[in-house]
CSV table of C-alpha atoms and ligand atoms in Angstrom, one decimal:
chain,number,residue,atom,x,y,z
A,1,UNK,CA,-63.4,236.2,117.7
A,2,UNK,CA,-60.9,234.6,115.2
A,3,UNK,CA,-59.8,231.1,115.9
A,4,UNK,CA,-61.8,228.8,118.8
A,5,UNK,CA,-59.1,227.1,120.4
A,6,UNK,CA,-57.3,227.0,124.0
A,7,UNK,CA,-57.7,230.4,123.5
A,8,UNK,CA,-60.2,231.6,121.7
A,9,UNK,CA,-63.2,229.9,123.1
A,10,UNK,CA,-63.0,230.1,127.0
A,11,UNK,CA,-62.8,234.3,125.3
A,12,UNK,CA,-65.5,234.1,123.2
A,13,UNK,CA,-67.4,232.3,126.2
A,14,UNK,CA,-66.7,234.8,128.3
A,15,UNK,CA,-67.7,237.9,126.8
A,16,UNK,CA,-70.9,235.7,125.7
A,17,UNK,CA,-71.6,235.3,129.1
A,18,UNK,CA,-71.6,239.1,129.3
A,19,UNK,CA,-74.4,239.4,127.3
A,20,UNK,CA,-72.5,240.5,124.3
A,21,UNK,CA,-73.1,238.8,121.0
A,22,UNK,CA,-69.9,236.7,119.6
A,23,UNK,CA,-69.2,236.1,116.2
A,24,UNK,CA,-67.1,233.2,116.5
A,25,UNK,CA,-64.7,232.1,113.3
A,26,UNK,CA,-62.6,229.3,112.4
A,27,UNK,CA,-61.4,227.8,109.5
A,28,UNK,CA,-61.8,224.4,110.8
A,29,UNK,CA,-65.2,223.3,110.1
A,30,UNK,CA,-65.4,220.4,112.8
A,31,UNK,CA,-65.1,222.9,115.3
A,32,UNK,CA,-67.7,224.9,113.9
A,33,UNK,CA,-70.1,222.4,114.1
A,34,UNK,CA,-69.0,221.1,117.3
A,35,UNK,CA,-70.0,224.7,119.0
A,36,UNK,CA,-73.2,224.9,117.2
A,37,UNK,CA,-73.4,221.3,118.3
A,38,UNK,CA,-73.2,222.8,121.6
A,39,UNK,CA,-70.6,220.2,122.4
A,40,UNK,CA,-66.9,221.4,123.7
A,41,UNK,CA,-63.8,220.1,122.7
A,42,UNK,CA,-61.1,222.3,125.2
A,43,UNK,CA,-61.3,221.2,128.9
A,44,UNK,CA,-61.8,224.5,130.4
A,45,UNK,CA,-65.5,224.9,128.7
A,46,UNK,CA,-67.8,222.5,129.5
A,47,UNK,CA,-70.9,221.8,127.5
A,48,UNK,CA,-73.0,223.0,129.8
A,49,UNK,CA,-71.2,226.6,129.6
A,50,UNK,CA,-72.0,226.4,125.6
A,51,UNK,CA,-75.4,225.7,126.0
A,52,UNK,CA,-76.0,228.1,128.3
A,53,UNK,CA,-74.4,231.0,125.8
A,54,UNK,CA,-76.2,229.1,122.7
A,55,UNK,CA,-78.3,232.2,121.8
A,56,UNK,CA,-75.2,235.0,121.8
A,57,UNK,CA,-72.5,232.6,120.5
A,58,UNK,CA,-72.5,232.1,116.5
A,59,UNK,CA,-69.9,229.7,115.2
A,60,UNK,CA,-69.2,230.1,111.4
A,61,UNK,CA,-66.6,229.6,108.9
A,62,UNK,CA,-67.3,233.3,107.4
A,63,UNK,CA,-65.3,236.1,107.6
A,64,UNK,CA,-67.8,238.2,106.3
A,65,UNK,CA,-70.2,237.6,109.4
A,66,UNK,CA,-67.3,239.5,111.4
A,67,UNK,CA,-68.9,242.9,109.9
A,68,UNK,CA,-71.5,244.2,112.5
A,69,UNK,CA,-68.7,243.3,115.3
A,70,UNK,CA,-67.3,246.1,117.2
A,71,UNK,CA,-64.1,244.7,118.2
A,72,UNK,CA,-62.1,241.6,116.5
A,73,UNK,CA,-59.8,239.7,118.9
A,74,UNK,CA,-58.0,237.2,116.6
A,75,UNK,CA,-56.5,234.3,118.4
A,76,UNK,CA,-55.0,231.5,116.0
A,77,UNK,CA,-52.0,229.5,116.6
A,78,UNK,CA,-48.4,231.1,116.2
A,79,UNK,CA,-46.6,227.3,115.8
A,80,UNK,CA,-42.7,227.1,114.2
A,81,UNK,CA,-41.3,225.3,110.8
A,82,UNK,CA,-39.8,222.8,111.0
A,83,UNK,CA,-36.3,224.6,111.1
A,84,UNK,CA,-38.2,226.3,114.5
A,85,UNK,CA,-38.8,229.6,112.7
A,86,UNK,CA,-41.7,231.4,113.4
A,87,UNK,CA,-44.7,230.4,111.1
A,88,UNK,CA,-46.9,233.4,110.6
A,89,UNK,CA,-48.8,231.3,108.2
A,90,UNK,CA,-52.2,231.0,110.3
A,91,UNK,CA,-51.9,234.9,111.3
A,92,UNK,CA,-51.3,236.3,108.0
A,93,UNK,CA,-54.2,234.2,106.3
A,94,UNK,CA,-56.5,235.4,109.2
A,95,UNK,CA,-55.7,239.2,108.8
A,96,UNK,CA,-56.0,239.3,105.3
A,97,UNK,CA,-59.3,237.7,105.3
A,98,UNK,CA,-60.7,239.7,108.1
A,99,UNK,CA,-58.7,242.9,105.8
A,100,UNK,CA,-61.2,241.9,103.0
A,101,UNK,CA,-64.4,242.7,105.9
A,102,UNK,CA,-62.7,245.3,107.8
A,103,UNK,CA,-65.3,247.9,109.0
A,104,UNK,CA,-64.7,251.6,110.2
A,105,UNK,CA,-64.5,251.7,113.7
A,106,UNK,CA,-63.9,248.1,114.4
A,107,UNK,CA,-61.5,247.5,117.3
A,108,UNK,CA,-58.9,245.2,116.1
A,109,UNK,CA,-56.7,243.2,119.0
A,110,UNK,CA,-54.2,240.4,118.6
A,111,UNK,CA,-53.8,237.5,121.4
A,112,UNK,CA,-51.7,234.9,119.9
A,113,UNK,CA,-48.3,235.0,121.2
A,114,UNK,CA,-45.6,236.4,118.8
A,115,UNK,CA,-42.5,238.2,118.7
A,116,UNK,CA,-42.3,242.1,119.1
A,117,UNK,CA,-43.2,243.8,115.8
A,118,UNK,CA,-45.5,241.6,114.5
A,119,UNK,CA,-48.7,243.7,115.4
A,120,UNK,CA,-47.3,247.0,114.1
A,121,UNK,CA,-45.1,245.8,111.3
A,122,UNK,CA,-46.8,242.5,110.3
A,123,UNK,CA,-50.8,242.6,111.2
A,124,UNK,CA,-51.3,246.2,110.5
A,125,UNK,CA,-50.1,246.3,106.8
A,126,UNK,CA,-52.0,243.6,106.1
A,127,UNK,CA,-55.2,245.1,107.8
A,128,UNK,CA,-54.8,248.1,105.8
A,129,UNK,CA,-55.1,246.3,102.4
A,130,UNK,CA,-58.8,247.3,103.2
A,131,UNK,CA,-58.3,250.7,102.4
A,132,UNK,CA,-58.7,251.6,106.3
A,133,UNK,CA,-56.0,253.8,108.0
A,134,UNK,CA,-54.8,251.6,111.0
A,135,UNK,CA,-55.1,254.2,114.5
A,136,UNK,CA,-57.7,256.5,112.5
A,137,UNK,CA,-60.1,254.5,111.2
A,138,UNK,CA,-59.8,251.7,112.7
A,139,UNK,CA,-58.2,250.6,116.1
A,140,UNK,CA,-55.1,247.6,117.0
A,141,UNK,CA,-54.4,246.4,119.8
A,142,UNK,CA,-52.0,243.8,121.3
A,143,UNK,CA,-52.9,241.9,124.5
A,144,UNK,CA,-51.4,238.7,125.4
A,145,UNK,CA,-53.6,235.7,126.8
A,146,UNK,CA,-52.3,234.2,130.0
A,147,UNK,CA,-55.0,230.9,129.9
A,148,UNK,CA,-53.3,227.7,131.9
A,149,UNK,CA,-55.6,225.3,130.7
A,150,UNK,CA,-57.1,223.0,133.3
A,151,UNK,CA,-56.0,225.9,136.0
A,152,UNK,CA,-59.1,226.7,138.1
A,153,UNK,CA,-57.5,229.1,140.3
A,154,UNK,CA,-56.6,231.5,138.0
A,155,UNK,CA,-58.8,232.3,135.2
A,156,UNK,CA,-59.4,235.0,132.7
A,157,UNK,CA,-61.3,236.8,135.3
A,158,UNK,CA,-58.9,237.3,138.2
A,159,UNK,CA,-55.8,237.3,136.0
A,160,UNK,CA,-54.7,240.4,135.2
A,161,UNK,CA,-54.6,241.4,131.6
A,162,UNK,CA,-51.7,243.0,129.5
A,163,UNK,CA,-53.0,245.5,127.0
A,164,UNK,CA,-51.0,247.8,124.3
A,165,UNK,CA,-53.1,249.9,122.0
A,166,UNK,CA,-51.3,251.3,118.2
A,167,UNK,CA,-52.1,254.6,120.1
A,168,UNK,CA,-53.6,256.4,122.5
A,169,UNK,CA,-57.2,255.7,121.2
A,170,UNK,CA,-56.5,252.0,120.6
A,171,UNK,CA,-55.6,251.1,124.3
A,172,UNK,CA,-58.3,252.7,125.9
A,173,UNK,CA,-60.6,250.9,123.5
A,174,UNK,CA,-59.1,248.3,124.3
A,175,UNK,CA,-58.9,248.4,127.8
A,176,UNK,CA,-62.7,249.1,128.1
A,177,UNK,CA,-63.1,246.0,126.2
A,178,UNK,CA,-61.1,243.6,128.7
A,179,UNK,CA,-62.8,245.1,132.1
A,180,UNK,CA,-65.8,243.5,131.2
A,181,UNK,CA,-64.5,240.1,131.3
A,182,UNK,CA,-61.1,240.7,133.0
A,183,UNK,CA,-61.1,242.6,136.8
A,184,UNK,CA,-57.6,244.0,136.3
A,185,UNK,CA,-56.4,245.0,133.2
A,186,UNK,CA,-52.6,246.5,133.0
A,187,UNK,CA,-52.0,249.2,130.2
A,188,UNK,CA,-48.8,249.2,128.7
A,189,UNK,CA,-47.4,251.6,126.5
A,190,UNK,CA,-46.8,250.0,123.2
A,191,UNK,CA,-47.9,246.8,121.6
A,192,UNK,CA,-44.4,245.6,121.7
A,193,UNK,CA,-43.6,246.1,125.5
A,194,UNK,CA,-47.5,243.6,125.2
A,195,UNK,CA,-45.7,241.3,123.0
A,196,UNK,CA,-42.5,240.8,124.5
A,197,UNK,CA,-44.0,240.8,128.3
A,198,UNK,CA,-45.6,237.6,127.2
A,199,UNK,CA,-42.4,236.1,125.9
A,200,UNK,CA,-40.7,237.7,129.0
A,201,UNK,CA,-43.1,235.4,131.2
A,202,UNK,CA,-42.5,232.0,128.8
A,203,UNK,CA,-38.6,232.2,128.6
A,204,UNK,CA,-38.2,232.8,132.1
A,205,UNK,CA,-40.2,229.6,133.1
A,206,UNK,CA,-38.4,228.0,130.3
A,207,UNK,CA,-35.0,228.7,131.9
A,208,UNK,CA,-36.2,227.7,135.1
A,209,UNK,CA,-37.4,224.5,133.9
A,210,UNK,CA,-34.3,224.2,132.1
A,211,UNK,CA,-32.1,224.6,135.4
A,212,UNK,CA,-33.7,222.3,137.1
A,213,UNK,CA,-34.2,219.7,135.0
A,214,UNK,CA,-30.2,220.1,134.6
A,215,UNK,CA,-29.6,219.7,138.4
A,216,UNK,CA,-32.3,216.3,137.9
A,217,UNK,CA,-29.4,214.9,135.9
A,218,UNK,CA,-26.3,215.9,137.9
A,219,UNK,CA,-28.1,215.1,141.1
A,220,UNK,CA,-28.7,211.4,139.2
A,221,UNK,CA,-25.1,211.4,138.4
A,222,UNK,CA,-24.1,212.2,142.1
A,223,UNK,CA,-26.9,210.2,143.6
A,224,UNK,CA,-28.6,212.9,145.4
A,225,UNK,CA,-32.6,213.3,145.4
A,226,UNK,CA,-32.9,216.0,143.3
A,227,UNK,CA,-36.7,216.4,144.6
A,228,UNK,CA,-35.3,216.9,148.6
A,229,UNK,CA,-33.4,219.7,147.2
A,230,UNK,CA,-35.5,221.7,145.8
A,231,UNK,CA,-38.2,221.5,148.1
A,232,UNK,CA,-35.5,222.3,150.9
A,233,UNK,CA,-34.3,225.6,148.6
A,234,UNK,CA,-37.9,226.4,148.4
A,235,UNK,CA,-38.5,226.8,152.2
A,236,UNK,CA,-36.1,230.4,151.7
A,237,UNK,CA,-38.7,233.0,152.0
A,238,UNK,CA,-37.1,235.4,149.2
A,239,UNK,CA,-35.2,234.9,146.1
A,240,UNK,CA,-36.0,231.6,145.2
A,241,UNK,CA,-39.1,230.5,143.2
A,242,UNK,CA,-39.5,226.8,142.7
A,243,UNK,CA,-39.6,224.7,139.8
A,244,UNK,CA,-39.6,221.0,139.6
A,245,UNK,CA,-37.9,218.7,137.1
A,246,UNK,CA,-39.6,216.4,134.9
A,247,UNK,CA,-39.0,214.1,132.1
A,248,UNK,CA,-39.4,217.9,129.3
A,249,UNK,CA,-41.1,220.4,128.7
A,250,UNK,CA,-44.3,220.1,126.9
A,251,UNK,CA,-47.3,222.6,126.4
A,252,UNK,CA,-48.2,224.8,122.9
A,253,UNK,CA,-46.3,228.1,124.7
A,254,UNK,CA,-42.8,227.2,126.3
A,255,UNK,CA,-41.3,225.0,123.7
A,256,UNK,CA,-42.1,227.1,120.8
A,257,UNK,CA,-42.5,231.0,122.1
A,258,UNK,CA,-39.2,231.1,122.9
A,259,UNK,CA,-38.1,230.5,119.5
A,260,UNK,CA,-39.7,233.0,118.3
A,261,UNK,CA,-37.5,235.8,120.7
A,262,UNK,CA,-34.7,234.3,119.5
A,263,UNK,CA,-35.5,234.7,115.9
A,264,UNK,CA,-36.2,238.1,116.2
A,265,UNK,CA,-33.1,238.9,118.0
A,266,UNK,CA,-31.0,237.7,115.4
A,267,UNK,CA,-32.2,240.2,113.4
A,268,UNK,CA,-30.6,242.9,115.9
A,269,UNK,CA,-27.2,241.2,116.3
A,270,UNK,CA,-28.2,240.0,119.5
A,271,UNK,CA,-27.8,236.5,120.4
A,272,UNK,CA,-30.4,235.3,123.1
A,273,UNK,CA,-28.3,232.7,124.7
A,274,UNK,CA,-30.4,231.7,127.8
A,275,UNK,CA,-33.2,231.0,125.2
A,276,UNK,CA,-31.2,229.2,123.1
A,277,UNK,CA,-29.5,227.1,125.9
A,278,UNK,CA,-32.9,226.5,127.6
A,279,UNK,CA,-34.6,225.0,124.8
A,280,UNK,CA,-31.4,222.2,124.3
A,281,UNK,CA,-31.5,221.2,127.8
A,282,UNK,CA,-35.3,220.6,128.1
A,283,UNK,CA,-34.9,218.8,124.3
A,284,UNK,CA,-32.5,216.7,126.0
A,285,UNK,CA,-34.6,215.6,129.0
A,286,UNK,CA,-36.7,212.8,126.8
A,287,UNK,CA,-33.0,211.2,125.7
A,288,UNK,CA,-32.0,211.1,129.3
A,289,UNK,CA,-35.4,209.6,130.5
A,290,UNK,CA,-35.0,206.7,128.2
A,291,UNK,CA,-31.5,206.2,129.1
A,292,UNK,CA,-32.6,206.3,132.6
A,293,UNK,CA,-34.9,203.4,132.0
A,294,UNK,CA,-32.3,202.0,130.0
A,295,UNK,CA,-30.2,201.6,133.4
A,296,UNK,CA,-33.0,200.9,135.5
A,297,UNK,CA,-33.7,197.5,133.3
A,298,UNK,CA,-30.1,196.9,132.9
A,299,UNK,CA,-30.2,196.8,137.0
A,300,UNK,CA,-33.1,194.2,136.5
A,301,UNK,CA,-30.9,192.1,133.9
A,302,UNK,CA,-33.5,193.1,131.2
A,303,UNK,CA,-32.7,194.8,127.4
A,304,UNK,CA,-34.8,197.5,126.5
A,305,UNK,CA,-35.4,195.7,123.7
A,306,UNK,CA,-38.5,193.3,124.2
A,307,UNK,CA,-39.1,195.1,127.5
A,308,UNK,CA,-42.9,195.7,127.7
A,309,UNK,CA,-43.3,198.9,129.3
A,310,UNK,CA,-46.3,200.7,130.4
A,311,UNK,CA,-46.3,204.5,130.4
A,312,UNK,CA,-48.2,206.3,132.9
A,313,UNK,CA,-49.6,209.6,131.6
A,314,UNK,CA,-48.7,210.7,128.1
A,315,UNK,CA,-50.2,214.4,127.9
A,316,UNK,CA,-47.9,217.1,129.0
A,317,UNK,CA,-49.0,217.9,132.5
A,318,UNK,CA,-51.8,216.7,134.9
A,319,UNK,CA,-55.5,217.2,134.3
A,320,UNK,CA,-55.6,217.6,130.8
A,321,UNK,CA,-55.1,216.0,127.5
A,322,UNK,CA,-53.2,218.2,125.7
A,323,UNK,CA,-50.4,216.3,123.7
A,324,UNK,CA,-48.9,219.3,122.4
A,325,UNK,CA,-45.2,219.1,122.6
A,326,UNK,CA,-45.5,216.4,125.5
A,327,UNK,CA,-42.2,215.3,125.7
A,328,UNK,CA,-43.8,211.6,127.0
A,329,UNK,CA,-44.5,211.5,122.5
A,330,UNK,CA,-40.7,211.7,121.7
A,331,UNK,CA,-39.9,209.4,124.9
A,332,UNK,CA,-42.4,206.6,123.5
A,333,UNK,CA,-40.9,207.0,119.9
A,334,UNK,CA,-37.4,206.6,121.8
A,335,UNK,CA,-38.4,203.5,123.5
A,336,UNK,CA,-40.6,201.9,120.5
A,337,UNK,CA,-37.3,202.5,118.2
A,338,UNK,CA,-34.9,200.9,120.6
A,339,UNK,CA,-37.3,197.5,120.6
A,340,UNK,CA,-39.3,198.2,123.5
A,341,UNK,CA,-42.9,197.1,123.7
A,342,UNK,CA,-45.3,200.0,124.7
A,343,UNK,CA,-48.7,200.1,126.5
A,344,UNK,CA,-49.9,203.3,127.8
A,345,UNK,CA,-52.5,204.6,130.7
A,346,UNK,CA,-53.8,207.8,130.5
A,347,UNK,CA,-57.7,208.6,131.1
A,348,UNK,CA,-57.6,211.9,129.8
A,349,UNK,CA,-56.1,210.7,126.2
A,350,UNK,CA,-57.9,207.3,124.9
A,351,UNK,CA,-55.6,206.8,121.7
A,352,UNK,CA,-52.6,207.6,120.4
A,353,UNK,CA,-53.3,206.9,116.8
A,354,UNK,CA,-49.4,207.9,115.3
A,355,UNK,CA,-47.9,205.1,117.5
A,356,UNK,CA,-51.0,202.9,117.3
A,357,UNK,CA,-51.7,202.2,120.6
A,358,UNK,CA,-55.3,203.1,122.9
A,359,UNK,CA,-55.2,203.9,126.4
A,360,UNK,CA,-56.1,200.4,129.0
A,361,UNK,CA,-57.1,200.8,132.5
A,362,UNK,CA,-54.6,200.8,134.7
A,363,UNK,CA,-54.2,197.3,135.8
A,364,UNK,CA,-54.5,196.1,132.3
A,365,UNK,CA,-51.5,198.5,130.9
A,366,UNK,CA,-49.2,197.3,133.5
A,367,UNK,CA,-50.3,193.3,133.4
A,368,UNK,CA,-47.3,191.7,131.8
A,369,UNK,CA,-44.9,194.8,131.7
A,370,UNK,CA,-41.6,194.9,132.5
A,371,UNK,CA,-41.1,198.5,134.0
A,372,UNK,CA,-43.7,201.5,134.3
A,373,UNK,CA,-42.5,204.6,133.6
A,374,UNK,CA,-44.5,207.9,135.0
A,375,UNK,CA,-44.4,210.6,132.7
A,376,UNK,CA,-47.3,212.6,133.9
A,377,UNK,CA,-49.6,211.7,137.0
A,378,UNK,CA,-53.2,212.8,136.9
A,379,UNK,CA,-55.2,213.4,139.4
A,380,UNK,CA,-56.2,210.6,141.2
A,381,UNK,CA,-54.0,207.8,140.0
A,382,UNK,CA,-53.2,204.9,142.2
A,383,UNK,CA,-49.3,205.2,142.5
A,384,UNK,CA,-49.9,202.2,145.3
A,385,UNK,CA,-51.3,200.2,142.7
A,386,UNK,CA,-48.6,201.3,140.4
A,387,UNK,CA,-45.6,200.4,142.3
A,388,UNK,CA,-47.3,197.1,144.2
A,389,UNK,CA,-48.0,195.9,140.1
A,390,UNK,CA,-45.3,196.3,138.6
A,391,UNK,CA,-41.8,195.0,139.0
A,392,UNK,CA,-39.9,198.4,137.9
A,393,UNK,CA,-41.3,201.6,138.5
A,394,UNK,CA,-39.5,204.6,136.9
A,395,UNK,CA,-40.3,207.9,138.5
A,396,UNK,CA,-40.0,211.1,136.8
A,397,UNK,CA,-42.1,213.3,138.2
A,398,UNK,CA,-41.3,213.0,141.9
A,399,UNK,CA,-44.9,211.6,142.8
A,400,UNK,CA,-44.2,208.5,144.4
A,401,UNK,CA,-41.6,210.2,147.5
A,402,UNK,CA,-43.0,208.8,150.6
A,403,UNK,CA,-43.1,205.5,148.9
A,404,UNK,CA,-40.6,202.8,150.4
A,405,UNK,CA,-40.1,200.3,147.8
A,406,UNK,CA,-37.1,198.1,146.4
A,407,UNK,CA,-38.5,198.3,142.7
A,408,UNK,CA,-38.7,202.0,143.0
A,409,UNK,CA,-36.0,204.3,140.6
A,410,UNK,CA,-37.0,208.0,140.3
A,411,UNK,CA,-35.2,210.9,138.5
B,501,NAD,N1,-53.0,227.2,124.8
B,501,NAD,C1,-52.4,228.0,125.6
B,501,NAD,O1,-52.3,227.6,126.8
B,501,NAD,C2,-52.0,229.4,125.3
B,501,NAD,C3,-51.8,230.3,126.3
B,501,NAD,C4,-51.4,231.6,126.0
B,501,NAD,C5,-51.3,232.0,124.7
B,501,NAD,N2,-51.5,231.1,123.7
B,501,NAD,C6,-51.3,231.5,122.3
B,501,NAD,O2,-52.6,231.8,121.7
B,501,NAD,C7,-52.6,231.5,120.3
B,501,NAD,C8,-53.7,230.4,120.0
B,501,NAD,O3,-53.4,229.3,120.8
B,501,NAD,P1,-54.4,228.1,121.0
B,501,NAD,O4,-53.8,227.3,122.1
B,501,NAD,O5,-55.8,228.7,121.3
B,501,NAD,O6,-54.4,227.4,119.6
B,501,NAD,P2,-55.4,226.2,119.1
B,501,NAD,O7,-54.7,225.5,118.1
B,501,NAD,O8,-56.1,225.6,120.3
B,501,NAD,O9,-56.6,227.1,118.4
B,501,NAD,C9,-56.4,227.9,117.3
B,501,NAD,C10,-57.6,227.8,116.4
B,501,NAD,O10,-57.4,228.7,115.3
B,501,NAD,C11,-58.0,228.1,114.2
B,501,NAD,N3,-57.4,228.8,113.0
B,501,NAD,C12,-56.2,228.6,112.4
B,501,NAD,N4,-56.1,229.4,111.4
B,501,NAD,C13,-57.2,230.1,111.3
B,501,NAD,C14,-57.6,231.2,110.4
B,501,NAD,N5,-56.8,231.6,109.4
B,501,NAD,N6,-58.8,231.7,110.6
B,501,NAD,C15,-59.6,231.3,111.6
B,501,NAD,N7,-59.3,230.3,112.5
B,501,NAD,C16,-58.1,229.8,112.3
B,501,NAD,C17,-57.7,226.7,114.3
B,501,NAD,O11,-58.6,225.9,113.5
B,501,NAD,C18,-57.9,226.5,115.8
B,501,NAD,O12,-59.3,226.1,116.1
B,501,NAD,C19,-51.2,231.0,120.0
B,501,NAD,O13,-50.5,232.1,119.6
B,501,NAD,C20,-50.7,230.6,121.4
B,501,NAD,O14,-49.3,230.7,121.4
B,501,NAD,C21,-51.9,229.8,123.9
């Protein structure tokens, strides 16, 4: 296994937990030493799950301890520039490092998301530095991961699994491979119908988002609950699939994989226009939010600046701590730069060292504030003690319907 993130480890667990032994490498050396630590740092594996594997798991920074492995799956983040172009950076310093250990035989399979190409013309070249012919001596495969962190319903084992081999050979390597960990694995023919199926899945949740969060901010212009109509659409039987609007889109996939259809597309003279047009609408959300807030102290006869407000929830979704993209970041920068003072509650994320400030309990991040804005509602928050505290709640995530109160705004 190459790269022990969101990814890579609950994988590495799992075949572990098969009774295979897992070479595990990353470059970062904290992580390394967490795992031999037996101590995890991603949600979905607990310590105990480690421990249990300790004997069959083997964290290490080497490359050249990848040698004895039959199959390679490399999993290391596929992030954009600045200029949101894909950065292949991580991806090409991982295959031409594992190039320099490559052994005949070896099974080679990518997971990190990426645009369509990038196995065959971008991973394989690279492999075959070693000397190895890619299909003959050596096997590549794509297969996208479908993880939802914090998701307990669906997990690697009963989601099915995406799989296209360089040829024949490769995918039913492959394919073996994943049935031990995965109970339905679905060939496909190529590694490029693999790698675009998984952008396939992100931009269409992407649009979706985008759409809704769209009708979130005509509905607020027309003063209709923008919640009471999609759960009313979502009572249709067919045709309709429900998404709900929030204050952006956050996560490691959906704001970034995207980007990197789009990119490739340009390369064929093909604008991907619902791509493109998704991503500005969820950018915008964030500016809206804070304008919303904006309003809602202006109703109060208060400035934004000087406004203490608390934010409730600053990771990107409920249950876990991911900050990645979490749009509730760019909405604190927003409010901190137009003079607001911030305090934050979030259990899942103690500090939030770039804007200086540590998570309080509850009660203490709302004592003295002027308006509490929800950006993301864990499990288990008291949305009573929320709205009874403080004078202004701001709503964004549709959590506190069924709540009557005066000092109540939602989105
Ligand atoms: N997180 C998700 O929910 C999710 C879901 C599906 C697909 N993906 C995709 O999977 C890929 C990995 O994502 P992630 O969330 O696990 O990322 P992550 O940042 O959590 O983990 C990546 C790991 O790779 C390591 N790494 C970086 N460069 C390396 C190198 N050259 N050699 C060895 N290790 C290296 C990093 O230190 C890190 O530990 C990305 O392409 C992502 O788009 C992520």
């Amino acid at each position: 296994m190459i790269g022990l993130g969101y990814v890579g480890l609950p994988l590495a667990v799992a075949f572990a937990e098969q009774g295979h032994h897992v070479v595990a490498v990353d470059t970062d050396q904290r992580r390394v030493a967490s795992i031999a630590r037996g101590e995890s740092y991603i949600e979905d594996i607990s310590s105990e799950q480690l421990a249990a594997v300790s004997e069959r798991l083997h964290p290490t920074r080497r490359y050249a301890d990848l040698a004895p492995c039959e199959a390679v799956l490399i999993a290391v983040p596929t992030p954009l520039t600045r200029n949101r172009e894909p950065d292949l950076g991580p991806l090409m310093s991982a295959g031409h490092a594992l190039a320099g250990v490559l052994q005949q035989g070896q099974l080679v399979v990518l997971e990190s998301t990426t645009y369509p190409g990038t196995t065959r013309e971008r991973l394989v070249p690279l492999l075959e530095e070693s000397g190895l012919a890619a299909g003959k001596e050596f096997n590549v495969a794509f297969s996208p991961e479908r993880i939802d962190p914090g998701r307990t319903d669906y997990t690697l084992r009963n989601t099915p699994k995406v799989v296209g081999g360089l040829t024949a050979r490769c995918l039913e390597r492959a394919v073996a491979l994943y049935e031990e960990v995965c109970d339905d694995v679905v060939q496909v023919g190529t590694p490029e119908v693999a790698e675009l199926t998984k952008l396939l899945e992100n931009v269409f949740r992407s649009v979706n988002i985008a759409l809704v969060n769209e009708l979130a901010m005509l509905c607020d212009r027309m003063k209709i609950d923008v919640w009471e109509v999609v759960e009313a659409a979502a009572t249709k039987p067919y045709g309709f699939m429900s998404f709900t609007p929030g204050p952006g889109m956050g996560g490691h996939c959906l704001p970034v994989d995207p980007f990197y259809l789009a990119w490739r597309a340009r390369e064929f003279d093909q604008p991907t226009e619902f791509v493109e047009l998704a991503g500005e609408v969820n950018q915008a959300m964030p500016y809206f939010c804070v304008d919303k807030i904006t309003q809602a102290l202006n109703d109060h006869e208060k400035a934004i600046r000087g406004s203490g407000i608390a934010v409730i929830g600053v990771s990107y979704k409920p249950g876990v701590g991911d900050l990645r993209e979490s749009p509730a970041i760019k909405i604190m920068q927003l409010l901190s730069e137009r003079g607001a003072q911030l305090t934050y509650h979030d259990d899942f994320v103690p500090e939030l060292a770039d804007l200086g400030l540590r998570s309080q309990p509850l009660e203490a991040a709302l004592e003295g504030a002027d308006a509490a804005a929800i950006l993301t509602a864990h499990p288990g928050l008291d949305l009573e003690a929320v709205v009874a505290s403080a004078p202004l709640v701001v709503d964004f995530r549709g959590v506190t319907r069924g709540i009557e109160a005066k000092n109540l705004v939602r989105l």
